[in-house]
mmCIF file of C-alpha atoms in Angstrom:
data_model
loop_
_atom_site.group_PDB
_atom_site.id
_atom_site.type_symbol
_atom_site.label_atom_id
_atom_site.label_comp_id
_atom_site.label_asym_id
_atom_site.label_seq_id
_atom_site.Cartn_x
_atom_site.Cartn_y
_atom_site.Cartn_z
ATOM 1 C CA MET A 10 -79.879 80.686 58.320
ATOM 2 C CA GLN A 11 -79.662 77.068 57.849
ATOM 3 C CA THR A 12 -79.709 73.919 59.426
ATOM 4 C CA ALA A 13 -75.928 73.108 59.545
ATOM 5 C CA GLU A 14 -75.295 76.755 60.612
ATOM 6 C CA PHE A 15 -77.765 76.449 63.917
ATOM 7 C CA ILE A 16 -75.922 73.424 64.557
ATOM 8 C CA ARG A 17 -72.496 75.076 64.662
ATOM 9 C CA VAL A 18 -73.583 77.785 66.612
ATOM 10 C CA LEU A 19 -75.088 75.509 69.328
ATOM 11 C CA ASP A 20 -71.109 73.542 69.426
ATOM 12 C CA ARG A 21 -69.278 76.128 69.315
ATOM 13 C CA GLU A 22 -72.222 78.280 72.353
ATOM 14 C CA GLY A 23 -72.112 75.471 74.507
ATOM 15 C CA HIS A 24 -68.228 74.912 74.436
ATOM 16 C CA LEU A 25 -68.157 78.701 76.087
ATOM 17 C CA LEU A 26 -70.736 78.094 78.686
ATOM 18 C CA ALA A 27 -69.161 75.274 79.793
ATOM 19 C CA GLU A 28 -65.923 77.359 79.975
ATOM 20 C CA ALA A 29 -67.669 80.289 81.553
ATOM 21 C CA ALA A 30 -69.143 78.219 84.239
ATOM 22 C CA GLU A 31 -65.596 76.349 84.707
ATOM 23 C CA ARG A 32 -64.464 80.234 85.504
ATOM 24 C CA ALA A 33 -67.061 81.120 87.966
ATOM 25 C CA GLY A 34 -67.397 78.334 89.838
ATOM 26 C CA THR A 35 -70.672 76.415 90.920
ATOM 27 C CA ASP A 36 -71.330 78.509 93.521
ATOM 28 C CA ALA A 37 -71.437 81.756 91.478
ATOM 29 C CA LYS A 38 -74.173 84.097 91.452
ATOM 30 C CA VAL A 39 -75.847 84.465 87.905
ATOM 31 C CA PRO A 40 -76.323 88.258 87.571
ATOM 32 C CA THR A 41 -78.539 88.420 84.312
ATOM 33 C CA CYS A 42 -80.887 85.446 86.565
ATOM 34 C CA PRO A 43 -80.818 86.764 90.208
ATOM 35 C CA GLU A 44 -82.226 83.494 91.388
ATOM 36 C CA TRP A 45 -79.691 81.286 90.313
ATOM 37 C CA GLN A 46 -76.301 80.176 90.544
ATOM 38 C CA VAL A 47 -73.891 78.522 87.857
ATOM 39 C CA ARG A 48 -75.006 75.352 89.459
ATOM 40 C CA ASP A 49 -78.804 76.287 88.639
ATOM 41 C CA LEU A 50 -78.125 77.116 85.030
ATOM 42 C CA LEU A 51 -75.932 74.195 84.157
ATOM 43 C CA ARG A 52 -78.835 71.961 85.756
ATOM 44 C CA HIS A 53 -81.402 73.658 83.853
ATOM 45 C CA THR A 54 -79.193 74.019 80.070
ATOM 46 C CA GLY A 55 -77.989 70.256 80.449
ATOM 47 C CA MET A 56 -81.614 68.983 80.979
ATOM 48 C CA VAL A 57 -82.562 71.009 78.070
ATOM 49 C CA HIS A 58 -80.489 69.979 76.064
ATOM 50 C CA ARG A 59 -81.152 66.191 76.679
ATOM 51 C CA TRP A 60 -84.635 66.952 76.465
ATOM 52 C CA ALA A 61 -84.112 68.097 73.329
ATOM 53 C CA THR A 62 -81.974 65.372 72.592
ATOM 54 C CA ALA A 63 -84.891 63.129 72.888
ATOM 55 C CA PHE A 64 -87.477 64.104 70.637
ATOM 56 C CA VAL A 65 -85.045 63.919 67.798
ATOM 57 C CA ALA A 66 -83.135 60.445 68.697
ATOM 58 C CA GLU A 67 -86.190 58.962 69.674
ATOM 59 C CA GLY A 68 -89.059 60.519 67.767
ATOM 60 C CA HIS A 69 -91.257 61.376 70.364
ATOM 61 C CA THR A 70 -94.444 62.959 68.327
ATOM 62 C CA ALA A 71 -96.069 64.542 71.610
ATOM 63 C CA PHE A 72 -95.049 66.766 74.000
ATOM 64 C CA GLN A 73 -93.254 64.710 76.673
ATOM 65 C CA PRO A 74 -92.127 66.322 80.213
ATOM 66 C CA PRO A 75 -87.768 66.709 80.974
ATOM 67 C CA VAL A 76 -86.345 64.687 83.187
ATOM 68 C CA ASP A 77 -85.015 66.477 86.273
ATOM 69 C CA ALA A 78 -80.938 67.324 86.259
ATOM 70 C CA PRO A 79 -79.430 65.201 88.635
ATOM 71 C CA GLY A 80 -77.982 66.625 91.789
ATOM 72 C CA LEU A 81 -74.323 66.689 90.863
ATOM 73 C CA ASP A 82 -71.965 69.753 91.755
ATOM 74 C CA GLY A 83 -68.379 71.343 90.892
ATOM 75 C CA ALA A 84 -66.479 69.598 87.970
ATOM 76 C CA GLU A 85 -68.827 66.293 88.050
ATOM 77 C CA LEU A 86 -71.674 68.880 86.928
ATOM 78 C CA THR A 87 -69.781 70.721 84.340
ATOM 79 C CA THR A 88 -68.673 66.939 82.613
ATOM 80 C CA TRP A 89 -72.585 66.259 82.714
ATOM 81 C CA PHE A 90 -73.457 69.362 80.611
ATOM 82 C CA ARG A 91 -70.088 68.675 78.187
ATOM 83 C CA GLU A 92 -71.866 65.132 77.729
ATOM 84 C CA GLY A 93 -75.062 66.180 76.895
ATOM 85 C CA HIS A 94 -74.170 69.091 74.818
ATOM 86 C CA ARG A 95 -71.692 66.538 72.952
ATOM 87 C CA HIS A 96 -74.927 64.090 72.642
ATOM 88 C CA LEU A 97 -77.321 66.959 71.091
ATOM 89 C CA VAL A 98 -75.032 68.040 68.586
ATOM 90 C CA ASP A 99 -74.035 65.090 67.161
ATOM 91 C CA THR A 100 -77.500 63.494 67.488
ATOM 92 C CA LEU A 101 -78.539 66.869 65.502
ATOM 93 C CA ASN A 102 -75.795 66.430 62.798
ATOM 94 C CA GLY A 103 -76.818 62.675 62.596
ATOM 95 C CA ALA A 104 -80.388 63.105 62.123
ATOM 96 C CA GLN A 105 -82.409 62.241 59.118
ATOM 97 C CA VAL A 106 -83.525 66.195 57.705
ATOM 98 C CA ASP A 107 -87.001 64.272 57.450
ATOM 99 C CA VAL A 108 -87.018 63.120 60.932
ATOM 100 C CA GLN A 109 -90.558 63.547 62.491
ATOM 101 C CA CYS A 110 -90.929 64.824 66.291
ATOM 102 C CA TRP A 111 -92.579 67.532 68.042
ATOM 103 C CA HIS A 112 -92.091 71.040 68.205
ATOM 104 C CA PHE A 113 -93.155 74.035 69.573
ATOM 105 C CA LEU A 114 -93.088 76.330 67.143
ATOM 106 C CA PRO A 115 -93.453 77.243 63.218
ATOM 107 C CA ALA A 116 -89.970 75.868 61.399
ATOM 108 C CA PRO A 117 -89.726 74.374 57.845
ATOM 109 C CA SER A 118 -88.952 70.980 59.619
ATOM 110 C CA PRO A 119 -88.858 69.436 63.421
ATOM 111 C CA LEU A 120 -84.836 69.567 62.941
ATOM 112 C CA ALA A 121 -84.723 72.736 61.539
ATOM 113 C CA PHE A 122 -86.797 73.655 64.495
ATOM 114 C CA TRP A 123 -85.022 71.926 67.442
ATOM 115 C CA ALA A 124 -81.053 73.113 65.973
ATOM 116 C CA ARG A 125 -82.338 77.018 65.865
ATOM 117 C CA ARG A 126 -84.140 76.713 69.359
ATOM 118 C CA GLN A 127 -81.111 74.929 70.811
ATOM 119 C CA ALA A 128 -78.276 77.460 69.240
ATOM 120 C CA HIS A 129 -80.885 80.194 70.702
ATOM 121 C CA GLU A 130 -81.203 78.513 73.594
ATOM 122 C CA THR A 131 -77.740 77.822 74.491
ATOM 123 C CA THR A 132 -76.134 81.639 73.110
ATOM 124 C CA ILE A 133 -78.528 83.221 75.855
ATOM 125 C CA HIS A 134 -77.535 80.712 78.989
ATOM 126 C CA ARG A 135 -73.829 81.193 77.735
ATOM 127 C CA LEU A 136 -74.529 85.332 78.230
ATOM 128 C CA ASP A 137 -75.472 83.978 81.773
ATOM 129 C CA ALA A 138 -72.323 82.299 82.370
ATOM 130 C CA GLU A 139 -70.342 84.614 81.419
ATOM 131 C CA ALA A 140 -71.977 87.747 83.699
ATOM 132 C CA ALA A 141 -71.362 85.116 86.374
ATOM 133 C CA ARG A 142 -67.635 84.943 85.561
ATOM 134 C CA GLY A 143 -67.227 88.569 84.358
ATOM 135 C CA GLY A 144 -65.470 90.215 81.921
ATOM 136 C CA THR A 145 -66.194 90.634 78.358
ATOM 137 C CA PRO A 146 -68.585 88.548 77.196
ATOM 138 C CA ALA A 147 -68.136 86.148 73.256
ATOM 139 C CA GLU A 148 -69.498 88.436 70.711
ATOM 140 C CA ILE A 149 -72.687 87.174 68.808
ATOM 141 C CA ASP A 150 -72.597 87.121 65.361
ATOM 142 C CA PRO A 151 -75.141 90.037 64.163
ATOM 143 C CA ALA A 152 -77.248 87.515 61.772
ATOM 144 C CA PHE A 153 -77.576 85.164 64.286
ATOM 145 C CA ALA A 154 -78.900 87.890 66.496
ATOM 146 C CA ALA A 155 -81.607 89.091 63.853
ATOM 147 C CA ASP A 156 -82.888 85.577 63.489
ATOM 148 C CA GLY A 157 -82.815 85.311 67.336
ATOM 149 C CA ILE A 158 -85.271 88.770 67.527
ATOM 150 C CA ASP A 159 -87.563 87.126 65.101
ATOM 151 C CA GLU A 160 -87.813 83.569 67.039
ATOM 152 C CA LEU A 161 -88.932 85.664 70.232
ATOM 153 C CA LEU A 162 -91.211 88.314 68.887
ATOM 154 C CA LEU A 163 -92.714 86.267 65.951
ATOM 155 C CA GLY A 164 -92.364 82.849 67.427
ATOM 156 C CA PHE A 165 -92.421 82.324 71.512
ATOM 157 C CA HIS A 166 -94.561 85.807 71.601
ATOM 158 C CA ALA A 167 -97.203 84.910 69.023
ATOM 159 C CA ARG A 168 -98.192 82.170 71.325
ATOM 160 C CA ALA A 169 -101.155 82.508 73.573
ATOM 161 C CA LYS A 170 -99.323 82.067 76.518
ATOM 162 C CA SER A 171 -97.170 85.510 76.316
ATOM 163 C CA ARG A 172 -98.217 87.690 79.041
ATOM 164 C CA VAL A 173 -97.354 90.814 77.401
ATOM 165 C CA ARG A 174 -100.521 92.431 77.129
ATOM 166 C CA SER A 175 -101.634 96.413 77.507
ATOM 167 C CA ALA A 176 -105.083 97.624 78.098
ATOM 168 C CA GLU A 177 -104.220 100.219 75.850
ATOM 169 C CA PRO A 178 -102.927 99.779 72.387
ATOM 170 C CA ARG A 179 -99.960 100.053 71.376
ATOM 171 C CA VAL A 180 -96.961 100.093 68.720
ATOM 172 C CA LEU A 181 -93.481 98.780 69.991
ATOM 173 C CA ARG A 182 -90.113 99.176 67.146
ATOM 174 C CA VAL A 183 -87.457 97.192 67.629
ATOM 175 C CA ARG A 184 -84.587 99.016 65.210
ATOM 176 C CA ALA A 185 -81.073 97.907 64.250
ATOM 177 C CA THR A 186 -79.229 100.635 63.590
ATOM 178 C CA ASP A 187 -76.192 98.732 62.173
ATOM 179 C CA ALA A 188 -78.624 96.626 59.581
ATOM 180 C CA ASP A 189 -80.697 98.050 57.379
ATOM 181 C CA ASP A 190 -83.238 95.330 57.035
ATOM 182 C CA ALA A 191 -83.575 94.898 60.868
ATOM 183 C CA VAL A 192 -86.602 96.107 62.155
ATOM 184 C CA TRP A 193 -89.392 95.019 63.881
ATOM 185 C CA THR A 194 -93.241 96.437 64.482
ATOM 186 C CA VAL A 195 -94.539 95.286 67.794
ATOM 187 C CA ARG A 196 -98.700 95.671 68.178
ATOM 188 C CA LEU A 197 -98.962 95.360 71.729
ATOM 189 C CA SER A 198 -103.125 95.131 72.516
ATOM 190 C CA GLN A 199 -105.242 92.954 75.263
ATOM 191 C CA GLU A 200 -104.119 89.993 72.633
ATOM 192 C CA PRO A 201 -100.769 87.964 72.671
ATOM 193 C CA PRO A 202 -98.458 90.684 70.844
ATOM 194 C CA ALA A 203 -98.717 90.903 66.891
ATOM 195 C CA ALA A 204 -95.399 91.237 65.424
ATOM 196 C CA VAL A 205 -93.622 91.573 61.793
ATOM 197 C CA ARG A 206 -90.582 91.999 60.718
ATOM 198 C CA GLY A 207 -90.454 95.779 58.962
ATOM 199 C CA GLU A 208 -91.420 99.361 59.683
ATOM 200 C CA THR A 209 -95.740 99.408 60.058
ATOM 201 C CA GLY A 210 -97.055 103.086 60.652
ATOM 202 C CA GLU A 211 -96.127 104.890 63.426
ATOM 203 C CA ALA A 212 -94.551 103.825 66.640
ATOM 204 C CA ASP A 213 -95.222 104.697 70.623
ATOM 205 C CA CYS A 214 -91.738 103.354 71.548
ATOM 206 C CA GLU A 215 -88.784 102.441 69.808
ATOM 207 C CA LEU A 216 -86.103 100.375 70.854
ATOM 208 C CA ALA A 217 -82.782 100.600 68.976
ATOM 209 C CA GLY A 218 -79.274 99.666 68.896
ATOM 210 C CA PRO A 219 -76.792 97.074 67.646
ATOM 211 C CA VAL A 220 -78.319 94.229 66.332
ATOM 212 C CA ALA A 221 -76.610 92.207 68.457
ATOM 213 C CA GLN A 222 -76.904 94.204 71.759
ATOM 214 C CA LEU A 223 -80.989 94.486 70.893
ATOM 215 C CA TYR A 224 -81.073 90.333 70.568
ATOM 216 C CA PRO A 225 -80.151 89.554 74.730
ATOM 217 C CA ALA A 226 -82.124 93.251 75.916
ATOM 218 C CA LEU A 227 -84.723 91.727 74.227
ATOM 219 C CA TRP A 228 -84.737 88.403 75.996
ATOM 220 C CA ASN A 229 -84.065 90.743 79.032
ATOM 221 C CA ARG A 230 -80.162 89.866 79.663
ATOM 222 C CA LEU A 231 -79.245 93.576 78.966
ATOM 223 C CA PRO A 232 -80.652 97.113 79.090
ATOM 224 C CA PHE A 233 -81.825 98.328 76.145
ATOM 225 C CA PRO A 234 -79.581 100.239 74.574
ATOM 226 C CA ALA A 235 -81.772 103.056 73.535
ATOM 227 C CA VAL A 236 -85.784 103.857 74.246
ATOM 228 C CA ARG A 237 -87.457 106.646 72.022
ATOM 229 C CA GLY A 238 -90.922 107.971 72.740
ATOM 230 C CA ASP A 239 -93.124 106.902 75.551
ATOM 231 C CA ALA A 240 -90.637 104.727 77.429
ATOM 232 C CA SER A 241 -94.052 102.665 79.469
ATOM 233 C CA PRO A 242 -94.315 99.652 76.206
ATOM 234 C CA ALA A 243 -90.572 99.261 77.130
ATOM 235 C CA ALA A 244 -91.347 99.077 80.649
ATOM 236 C CA LEU A 245 -94.167 96.515 80.166
ATOM 237 C CA TRP A 246 -91.417 94.403 78.080
ATOM 238 C CA ARG A 247 -89.613 93.806 80.435
ATOM 239 C CA GLU A 248 -92.160 92.915 83.199
ATOM 240 C CA THR A 249 -94.471 91.080 81.178
ATOM 241 C CA SER A 250 -92.025 89.013 78.311
ATOM 242 C CA GLY A 251 -90.278 86.526 80.783
ATOM 243 C CA VAL A 252 -90.540 83.134 78.543
ATOM 244 C CA VAL A 253 -92.395 80.939 80.881
#
């Protein structure tokens, strides 16, 4: 996917998140994040949007901590969220393609990184808002879902801070049943998970299902569609893969 496509997804997902949050109300519990109410979801995502915007707009080349969200609630909080989301989308759309700023995963460019990261950040939290609202969630494009699995397995969990560790080596396969090329092999050990795109060797456990269901499931927003073989690597993932 190209940067412009990620920005379009980010634009759409932020609107869907805000609409779901408004319908749910800021007091509503978020089933996919049991410690949160909708107000916490809006404050967190709005804070992250402003944090990302600052790197691109101000050209920070070193890490900068995010600024705490204000103590707003109700309609004022939703308006604050919408304003930050709009500013992020406009900043990414207006940025020079060669803008230089800090980013934390490998990417073709800082701009490509932030567009992709914020599109996925916002999509996952849109699902949280829709879980609080209830009803049928909006669909996720399969190509975008596959990219999100790439980012999670080959990006986030390749880092030393991943907590997915296994005392005994295990191989976890992730297989989309609706796309021929959407297969990942994840080797679990006492080191950070080593993931590659494709089917490599035998697997102890396979997670299988439509790619748009596997994507939120790997982010612990849905149950795994199907677990085949030894279920312990799937349980390990569920218990330790939360991104911090």
